[in-house]
Protein backbone atom coordinates (compact mmCIF):
# COMPACT_ATOMS: atom_id res chain seq x y z
CA MET A 1 300.23 64.63 306.51
CA LYS A 2 296.95 65.90 307.95
CA LEU A 3 296.47 65.66 311.71
CA SER A 4 293.49 63.31 311.34
CA LEU A 5 295.59 60.92 309.25
CA ILE A 6 298.42 61.06 311.78
CA LEU A 7 295.98 60.16 314.56
CA LEU A 8 294.57 57.31 312.50
CA VAL A 9 298.00 55.86 311.82
CA ALA A 10 298.92 56.14 315.51
CA LEU A 11 295.69 54.45 316.57
CA LEU A 12 296.13 51.58 314.14
CA GLN A 13 299.73 51.14 315.28
CA SER A 14 298.53 50.96 318.89
CA LEU A 15 296.54 47.85 318.00
CA HIS A 16 298.32 44.51 317.98
CA ALA A 17 299.59 44.95 314.42
CA ALA A 18 301.70 41.79 314.60
CA ASP A 19 298.46 39.83 314.76
CA VAL A 20 297.11 41.32 311.50
CA ARG A 21 297.30 38.77 308.70
CA THR A 22 297.12 39.40 304.95
CA GLY A 23 295.37 36.90 302.72
CA THR A 24 293.92 36.50 299.24
CA TRP A 25 290.50 35.07 298.42
CA THR A 26 287.61 35.54 296.00
CA GLU A 27 284.34 37.40 296.46
CA LYS A 28 281.24 37.59 294.30
CA TRP A 29 279.78 41.04 293.63
CA PRO A 30 277.14 42.25 291.15
CA ASP A 31 278.38 44.36 288.27
CA LYS A 32 276.61 47.48 287.01
CA ASP A 33 274.07 45.29 285.22
CA GLY A 34 273.38 43.18 288.28
CA ASN A 35 275.26 40.13 287.03
CA LEU A 36 277.51 38.39 289.55
CA GLN A 37 281.22 38.58 288.90
CA THR A 38 284.03 36.90 290.84
CA ILE A 39 286.86 39.15 291.95
CA SER A 40 290.14 38.43 293.70
CA VAL A 41 290.63 40.25 297.01
CA THR A 42 293.86 40.73 298.92
CA ALA A 43 293.18 42.26 302.32
CA GLU A 44 294.09 42.30 305.99
CA VAL A 45 292.31 40.02 308.49
CA TRP A 46 292.03 41.73 311.85
CA THR A 47 290.39 39.11 314.05
CA GLU A 48 293.39 38.27 316.23
CA ALA A 49 294.57 41.88 316.46
CA PHE A 50 291.17 43.17 317.54
CA GLN A 51 290.74 40.30 320.00
CA ALA A 52 294.17 40.87 321.52
CA ASP A 53 293.47 44.55 322.02
CA LEU A 54 290.07 43.80 323.54
CA ASP A 55 291.57 41.23 325.90
CA ALA A 56 294.45 43.50 326.92
CA ASP A 57 292.39 46.24 328.56
CA GLY A 58 288.73 45.39 328.02
CA GLN A 59 288.22 47.99 325.32
CA LEU A 60 288.53 48.15 321.55
CA HIS A 61 288.05 51.10 319.21
CA ILE A 62 287.96 50.59 315.44
CA PRO A 63 288.74 53.82 313.56
CA ALA A 64 287.35 54.68 310.15
CA ARG A 65 289.61 54.25 307.15
CA GLU A 66 289.21 53.92 303.39
CA LYS A 67 289.64 50.13 303.37
CA PRO A 68 287.31 47.72 305.19
CA TYR A 69 288.49 45.52 308.04
CA TYR A 70 287.95 41.77 307.63
CA LEU A 71 287.13 39.20 310.33
CA ASP A 72 287.35 35.44 309.89
CA GLY A 73 285.54 34.62 313.12
CA PRO A 74 283.68 36.38 315.92
CA LEU A 75 285.14 38.87 318.36
CA VAL A 76 284.36 37.48 321.83
CA MET A 77 283.44 39.94 324.58
CA LYS A 78 283.61 39.30 328.30
CA SER A 79 281.62 40.97 331.07
CA GLY A 80 282.36 44.67 331.41
CA GLN A 81 284.04 45.03 328.01
CA LYS A 82 283.37 47.80 325.50
CA LEU A 83 283.71 47.87 321.71
CA THR A 84 283.36 51.08 319.75
CA ALA A 85 283.80 51.86 316.07
CA ASP A 86 283.63 55.06 314.07
CA ALA A 87 280.36 55.42 312.21
CA LYS A 88 282.07 54.89 308.82
CA ALA A 89 284.37 52.06 309.87
CA GLU A 90 283.30 49.07 307.77
CA ILE A 91 283.89 45.60 309.17
CA ARG A 92 283.34 42.64 306.80
CA LEU A 93 283.09 38.92 307.40
CA LYS A 94 285.55 37.03 305.23
CA PRO A 95 283.78 34.77 302.72
CA GLY A 96 283.14 31.23 303.91
CA THR A 97 283.34 32.07 307.62
CA SER A 98 279.59 31.73 308.33
CA THR A 99 279.70 32.87 311.95
CA CYS A 100 278.52 35.89 313.87
CA MET A 101 280.87 38.87 313.94
CA VAL A 102 280.64 39.82 317.62
CA ARG A 103 279.35 37.76 320.53
CA ASN A 104 279.53 37.49 324.29
CA GLU A 105 281.67 34.87 326.01
CA HIS A 106 279.21 32.45 327.58
CA VAL A 107 276.97 31.28 324.77
CA ALA A 108 275.53 27.79 325.20
CA THR A 109 273.21 25.23 323.62
CA LEU A 110 269.93 25.64 325.50
CA ASN A 111 267.28 24.34 323.11
CA THR A 112 266.53 20.97 324.73
CA LYS A 113 264.92 22.14 327.99
CA PRO A 114 263.91 25.34 329.82
CA VAL A 115 266.83 27.68 330.53
CA PRO A 116 268.21 26.88 334.01
CA ARG A 117 267.73 29.62 336.60
CA ASP A 118 271.46 29.50 337.41
CA GLN A 119 272.58 29.83 333.78
CA PRO A 120 275.77 32.01 333.80
CA LEU A 121 275.20 35.48 332.34
CA ASP A 122 277.70 37.91 330.85
CA LYS A 123 277.04 41.42 332.14
CA ASN A 124 277.53 45.04 331.14
CA ILE A 125 278.79 44.61 327.59
CA SER A 126 278.68 47.63 325.27
CA ILE A 127 278.89 47.71 321.47
CA GLU A 128 278.59 50.99 319.59
CA GLY A 129 279.17 52.13 316.02
CA GLY A 130 280.49 50.63 312.83
CA ILE A 131 279.14 49.20 309.59
CA TRP A 132 278.92 45.42 309.86
CA THR A 133 278.40 43.19 306.84
CA THR A 134 278.54 39.46 306.10
CA LEU A 135 278.71 40.19 302.35
CA ALA A 136 275.28 38.95 301.31
CA VAL A 137 275.60 41.10 298.22
CA THR A 138 272.37 39.93 296.57
CA ARG A 139 269.27 38.06 297.70
CA ALA A 140 270.80 34.83 296.36
CA GLU A 141 274.51 35.37 297.04
CA SER A 142 275.89 35.22 300.60
CA ASN A 143 279.59 34.71 299.81
CA GLY A 144 279.50 31.58 301.97
CA ASN A 145 278.18 33.40 305.05
CA ALA A 146 274.67 31.95 305.33
CA ARG A 147 274.61 31.44 309.11
CA GLY A 148 275.48 33.60 312.08
CA ALA A 149 276.72 30.76 314.27
CA SER A 150 278.53 31.46 317.54
CA SER A 151 281.69 29.69 316.34
CA LYS A 152 283.10 27.71 313.43
CA GLN A 153 283.05 24.42 315.34
CA ASN A 154 280.63 23.25 318.01
CA ALA A 155 278.46 26.34 317.70
CA ALA A 156 275.68 26.88 320.22
CA PHE A 157 272.53 25.58 318.55
CA GLY A 158 270.24 28.19 317.03
CA THR A 159 272.65 31.11 317.24
CA HIS A 160 272.18 33.25 314.15
CA GLY A 161 273.27 36.87 314.45
CA VAL A 162 275.67 39.40 313.01
CA ILE A 163 275.88 40.65 316.60
CA LEU A 164 274.97 37.84 319.02
CA MET A 165 274.17 38.37 322.69
CA GLN A 166 272.97 35.18 324.43
CA ASN A 167 272.90 34.70 328.22
CA VAL A 168 273.42 38.36 329.04
CA ARG A 169 272.28 41.08 331.41
CA GLY A 170 272.83 44.81 331.07
CA VAL A 171 274.12 44.83 327.48
CA SER A 172 273.74 47.66 324.97
CA VAL A 173 274.10 47.76 321.19
CA LYS A 174 273.87 51.29 319.77
CA ASN A 175 274.42 53.31 316.60
CA VAL A 176 275.18 50.28 314.47
CA THR A 177 274.63 49.78 310.73
CA ILE A 178 273.95 46.24 309.51
CA ARG A 179 274.65 46.06 305.78
CA GLN A 180 273.95 43.21 303.34
CA SER A 181 273.88 40.41 305.89
CA ARG A 182 272.08 37.06 305.95
CA PRO A 183 271.80 36.38 309.73
CA PHE A 184 269.67 38.45 312.13
CA GLY A 185 271.22 41.87 312.59
CA VAL A 186 271.18 41.83 316.39
CA HIS A 187 270.25 38.46 317.93
CA LEU A 188 269.44 38.31 321.63
CA ALA A 189 268.36 35.27 323.67
CA ASN A 190 268.07 34.77 327.42
CA ALA A 191 268.72 38.52 327.57
CA HIS A 192 267.68 40.83 330.40
CA GLU A 193 267.95 44.58 331.04
CA PHE A 194 269.20 45.29 327.54
CA THR A 195 269.17 48.29 325.20
CA VAL A 196 269.29 48.11 321.40
CA GLU A 197 269.19 51.61 319.94
CA ASN A 198 269.67 53.33 316.59
CA ILE A 199 270.07 50.34 314.30
CA THR A 200 270.22 51.07 310.57
CA LEU A 201 269.52 48.20 308.17
CA GLU A 202 270.86 48.44 304.62
CA ASN A 203 269.61 45.83 302.13
CA HIS A 204 269.51 43.36 304.98
CA GLY A 205 268.38 39.78 304.38
CA ARG A 206 266.88 38.72 307.74
CA ASP A 207 265.30 40.20 310.87
CA GLY A 208 266.80 43.44 312.09
CA VAL A 209 266.52 42.90 315.85
CA HIS A 210 265.50 39.36 316.86
CA VAL A 211 264.84 38.41 320.49
CA ASN A 212 264.30 34.85 321.70
CA GLY A 213 262.88 34.00 325.10
CA PRO A 214 263.42 34.08 327.89
CA ALA A 215 263.92 37.85 327.79
CA SER A 216 262.88 40.74 330.00
CA ASP A 217 263.22 44.46 330.66
CA GLY A 218 264.48 45.56 327.28
CA LEU A 219 264.38 48.70 325.16
CA ILE A 220 264.51 48.48 321.36
CA ARG A 221 264.53 51.96 319.88
CA GLY A 222 265.25 53.59 316.54
CA VAL A 223 265.30 50.66 314.11
CA ARG A 224 265.15 51.84 310.50
CA GLY A 225 265.95 50.56 307.04
CA ASP A 226 265.02 47.82 304.59
CA PRO A 227 265.20 44.28 305.98
CA HIS A 228 263.71 41.47 303.91
CA ASP A 229 262.23 39.99 307.10
CA ASP A 230 260.90 41.50 310.33
CA ASN A 231 262.29 44.85 311.44
CA VAL A 232 261.87 43.64 315.03
CA ALA A 233 260.83 40.18 316.27
CA LEU A 234 260.04 38.98 319.80
CA ASN A 235 259.88 35.18 319.54
CA ALA A 236 259.13 33.48 322.84
CA TRP A 237 258.33 30.29 320.94
CA GLU A 238 260.45 29.76 317.83
CA TRP A 239 261.11 27.55 314.83
CA LYS A 240 263.58 25.04 316.22
CA ASN A 241 266.29 25.62 313.60
CA TYR A 242 266.59 29.24 314.80
CA ALA A 243 266.00 28.71 318.52
CA PRO A 244 268.90 29.09 320.95
CA SER A 245 266.32 28.97 323.78
CA TYR A 246 262.63 29.28 324.59
CA GLY A 247 260.68 31.06 327.30
CA PRO A 248 258.55 34.05 328.32
CA ILE A 249 259.27 37.53 326.99
CA GLU A 250 258.11 40.36 329.22
CA ARG A 251 258.46 44.09 329.85
CA ILE A 252 259.86 45.19 326.51
CA VAL A 253 259.48 48.63 324.90
CA ILE A 254 259.76 48.92 321.11
CA GLU A 255 259.68 52.52 319.91
CA ASP A 256 260.61 54.80 317.01
CA VAL A 257 260.66 52.08 314.39
CA THR A 258 260.27 53.24 310.78
CA GLY A 259 259.52 51.24 307.64
CA VAL A 260 260.64 52.25 304.18
CA PRO A 261 258.55 53.98 301.49
CA ASP A 262 256.58 52.19 298.82
CA GLY A 263 258.80 50.98 295.99
CA VAL A 264 261.70 49.98 298.25
CA PRO A 265 261.76 46.19 298.71
CA ALA A 266 261.37 45.42 302.42
CA ALA A 267 259.14 43.43 304.76
CA ASN A 268 258.11 46.41 306.94
CA SER A 269 256.89 44.10 309.70
CA ILE A 270 257.10 43.50 313.44
CA ARG A 271 256.49 40.04 314.92
CA LEU A 272 255.38 38.86 318.36
CA LEU A 273 255.37 35.05 318.46
CA PRO A 274 254.14 33.33 321.64
CA GLY A 275 253.46 29.61 321.87
CA VAL A 276 253.92 26.41 323.83
CA LYS A 277 257.15 24.48 323.31
CA ARG A 278 257.12 20.69 323.49
CA PHE A 279 260.62 19.33 323.99
CA ASP A 280 261.79 16.00 322.63
CA ASP A 281 261.29 14.31 326.02
CA GLY A 282 257.61 15.30 326.00
CA THR A 283 257.81 18.07 328.60
CA THR A 284 256.25 21.42 327.72
CA LEU A 285 257.04 25.06 328.39
CA ASP A 286 254.57 27.92 328.10
CA CYS A 287 256.14 30.81 326.20
CA PRO A 288 253.85 33.83 326.65
CA ILE A 289 254.60 37.43 325.67
CA SER A 290 253.54 40.01 328.26
CA ASP A 291 253.71 43.72 329.05
CA ILE A 292 254.94 44.94 325.67
CA THR A 293 254.67 48.56 324.51
CA LEU A 294 255.04 49.50 320.85
CA ARG A 295 254.96 53.24 320.28
CA ARG A 296 255.83 55.83 317.69
CA ILE A 297 255.86 53.25 314.91
CA THR A 298 255.63 54.50 311.32
CA ASP A 299 254.85 52.65 308.08
CA ILE A 300 255.00 49.11 309.38
CA ARG A 301 252.87 47.09 306.96
CA GLU A 302 252.12 44.17 309.23
CA PHE A 303 252.16 43.58 312.95
CA LYS A 304 252.34 39.77 313.08
CA LEU A 305 250.84 38.50 316.34
CA TYR A 306 249.76 35.16 314.91
CA ASP A 307 250.64 31.49 315.07
CA GLN A 308 252.88 30.11 312.35
CA PRO A 309 254.24 26.51 312.24
CA ASN A 310 257.68 25.78 310.85
CA LEU A 311 257.47 25.25 307.09
CA GLU A 312 261.23 24.85 306.67
CA LEU A 313 261.28 21.63 308.69
CA GLY A 314 257.69 20.67 307.85
CA ARG A 315 254.70 22.07 309.74
CA GLY A 316 253.95 18.63 311.23
CA ASN A 317 257.48 18.38 312.61
CA ASP A 318 257.71 21.69 314.47
CA PHE A 319 254.72 23.64 315.76
CA SER A 320 253.44 25.32 318.89
CA LEU A 321 251.43 22.99 321.10
CA GLY A 322 248.30 25.11 320.78
CA ILE A 323 247.78 28.83 320.38
CA GLY A 324 250.13 31.08 322.34
CA THR A 325 249.25 33.73 324.92
CA LEU A 326 249.59 37.52 324.79
CA ASN A 327 249.04 39.69 327.89
CA ASP A 328 248.98 43.48 328.15
CA ILE A 329 250.09 44.49 324.67
CA ARG A 330 249.96 48.24 323.96
CA PHE A 331 250.14 50.05 320.62
CA GLU A 332 250.57 53.82 320.89
CA GLU A 333 251.14 56.55 318.31
CA LEU A 334 251.08 54.51 315.13
CA THR A 335 251.29 56.20 311.72
CA PHE A 336 250.22 54.52 308.49
CA ASN A 337 251.06 56.45 305.33
CA HIS A 338 250.38 53.19 303.48
CA PRO A 339 247.98 50.38 304.36
CA GLY A 340 248.96 48.25 307.35
CA LYS A 341 247.33 45.85 309.76
CA ILE A 342 247.60 44.36 313.24
CA GLU A 343 246.80 40.63 312.98
CA VAL A 344 246.18 38.67 316.18
CA HIS A 345 245.85 34.90 316.35
CA ALA A 346 246.71 34.25 319.99
CA ASN A 347 244.77 34.07 323.23
CA THR A 348 244.97 37.69 324.25
CA ASP A 349 244.16 39.30 327.60
CA GLY A 350 244.73 43.03 327.48
CA LEU A 351 245.21 44.76 324.13
CA THR A 352 245.34 48.55 323.90
CA ILE A 353 245.45 50.54 320.67
CA GLN A 354 245.49 54.33 320.93
CA ASP A 355 246.43 57.36 318.88
CA VAL A 356 246.62 55.92 315.37
CA ARG A 357 246.87 58.14 312.32
CA VAL A 358 245.70 56.64 309.03
CA ASN A 359 247.03 58.84 306.21
CA HIS A 360 246.05 56.67 303.24
CA PRO A 361 242.66 56.26 301.53
CA ILE A 362 240.40 53.76 303.28
CA THR A 363 238.76 51.12 301.13
CA PRO A 364 235.44 49.44 302.03
CA ASP A 365 237.19 46.26 303.17
CA TRP A 366 239.79 48.08 305.31
CA ASN A 367 240.31 47.28 308.95
CA LEU A 368 243.21 47.95 311.30
CA LEU A 369 242.88 45.00 313.67
CA ALA A 370 242.03 41.42 312.66
CA ILE A 371 241.29 38.85 315.38
CA GLY A 372 241.34 35.21 314.38
CA PRO A 373 243.15 32.63 312.27
CA LYS A 374 244.75 33.08 308.87
CA SER A 375 244.91 30.74 305.91
CA ALA A 376 247.37 30.89 303.03
CA THR A 377 248.72 28.27 300.64
CA TYR A 378 252.39 27.68 299.91
CA LYS A 379 252.64 26.11 296.46
CA GLY A 380 256.39 25.82 296.06
CA ALA A 381 257.73 25.92 292.53
CA PRO A 382 255.37 27.00 289.73
CA GLY A 383 253.38 24.09 288.39
CA SER A 384 253.91 21.92 291.48
CA ASP A 385 251.46 19.15 292.30
CA PRO A 386 248.58 20.44 294.50
CA SER A 387 248.99 17.37 296.69
CA ARG A 388 252.31 18.86 297.78
CA TRP A 389 250.93 22.30 298.60
CA THR A 390 250.88 23.16 302.28
CA GLU A 391 249.04 25.49 304.63
CA ILE A 392 251.24 28.26 306.01
CA PHE A 393 249.28 29.13 309.15
CA SER A 394 246.93 27.39 311.64
CA PRO A 395 243.45 27.93 310.18
CA ASP A 396 241.62 25.40 312.39
CA LEU A 397 242.53 26.89 315.77
CA ASP A 398 240.34 29.37 317.67
CA CYS A 399 241.63 32.30 319.67
CA THR A 400 239.99 34.55 322.27
CA ALA A 401 240.63 38.25 322.87
CA ARG A 402 239.38 40.07 325.95
CA HIS A 403 239.98 43.37 327.74
CA MET A 404 240.60 45.35 324.56
CA SER A 405 240.66 49.15 324.43
CA ILE A 406 240.77 50.92 321.07
CA THR A 407 240.69 54.73 320.95
CA GLY A 408 241.97 57.52 318.75
CA VAL A 409 242.06 55.71 315.41
CA ARG A 410 241.59 58.60 313.00
CA THR A 411 242.12 59.50 309.36
CA ARG A 412 244.50 62.31 308.45
CA ASP A 413 243.44 65.50 310.27
CA SER A 414 240.09 64.21 311.49
CA GLN A 415 239.20 64.84 315.12
CA ALA A 416 236.70 61.96 315.20
CA ASP A 417 237.52 58.34 315.91
CA LEU A 418 236.64 55.82 313.25
CA PRO A 419 233.77 53.48 314.22
CA ILE A 420 234.98 50.43 316.08
CA GLU A 421 233.12 48.18 313.61
CA GLN A 422 235.29 49.62 310.86
CA VAL A 423 238.51 49.31 312.82
CA VAL A 424 238.12 45.72 314.07
CA LYS A 425 237.40 42.57 312.10
CA VAL A 426 236.67 39.28 313.85
CA ILE A 427 237.51 36.35 311.58
CA GLU A 428 235.53 33.15 311.24
CA LEU A 429 237.08 30.90 308.62
CA LYS A 430 235.24 28.42 306.44
CA PRO A 431 236.71 25.57 304.37
CA ASN A 432 237.10 26.51 300.72
CA PRO A 433 234.93 24.04 298.74
CA ASP A 434 236.77 24.85 295.49
CA TYR A 435 240.27 24.07 296.82
CA PRO A 436 242.68 23.42 295.09
CA LYS A 437 241.08 25.12 292.10
CA THR A 438 241.20 28.25 294.19
CA THR A 439 243.27 29.02 297.26
CA PRO A 440 243.62 29.25 300.19
CA LYS A 441 242.17 26.07 301.65
CA GLY A 442 240.49 27.90 304.52
CA GLY A 443 239.66 26.25 307.82
CA THR A 444 237.28 25.95 310.76
CA GLY A 445 238.93 28.29 313.28
CA LYS A 446 237.52 31.57 314.49
CA GLY A 447 238.34 34.61 316.54
CA ILE A 448 236.29 35.31 319.66
CA TRP A 449 236.09 38.86 321.01
CA ILE A 450 234.75 39.01 324.54
CA ARG A 451 233.57 42.61 324.84
């Protein structure tokens, strides 16, 4: 027996092996032709064993092995605890579980009012390594794991992560691979002084790193891969069905984020979503986003700094009470090997763009920064009645941008900045008189640039 195998056996035996259960269930996987097939799986479920080991001394290490480890509920981490896994250790969520895979102890439902100042926080939690998957093996098949809830019963409202950190300070999540999962890869809310670093996304179905307000003093670095939603999202305001809490987001650095090449299906996007939350009792909460630096970002197709009502619940049922606010947003060292755009539909005070390399051909209608509202039509199923079509964005709302600085936007090896008139487009929408023969419907909103 090789030494490495001996060490692996000894390490596994050191875990609470009596708590490992064996079960049989079915899973759906695509065959070589892409058709779903149902297979029977007999495997070990490690939830209780891992939890017991974590609780015993505050640490858990998951070694790599040929077989995956299954969980049928989240591992719950207390303040000061540490979880590590070998890079090739694969941890799967058992079909039909529909929870997160790792979370902190003190999650709570906080969506009905501003987060209390004395809300208990879990502190100094560390998660590093491993391949984590909820078995969303195709875009349509989640193996019963559609949500990333904090628990099977009485879950904290809005929790939706593979790794969930809510009500935390001083946490780190590093060197993690999120594979074929439906919830957000790393979901943080009411999180402060956090680090999320070296996150690899493999055929991932939702946001890679998703932060809900309130949040502050965070570093998000080294996110790469192919999510089918935003690579990184800072959502101070949020669609209510995904909102564990609301509030300001401030002092966050997002750096070294890389999109995927053309031809690989992925969103290649980063979102900043401010707004104003109106709670059910009529009170309101301003949810601005401030002091954010995005640097060394490559091949992101769309930076989404615009208002967007909730289409899933009906745009008239869940929307920001007016345009949100952005303050002191900085873009540095951006690289576009393929066309991309920064779109701003928020009241913005302080926007800096510097050192941008545009490595693709520039068309006559190209611009890097668009200021103003968007309009797009969601038609639903093909052939649907135009009376049921809906507007995706907020085309009738104005926004104002001031204190903007744009320097160093250049093509390929050019030493000259592109003209500012070519870089920036200020939008003034008009209603489309031919709607619904042609779309979108348009609107009356406009962008205002105070120079």
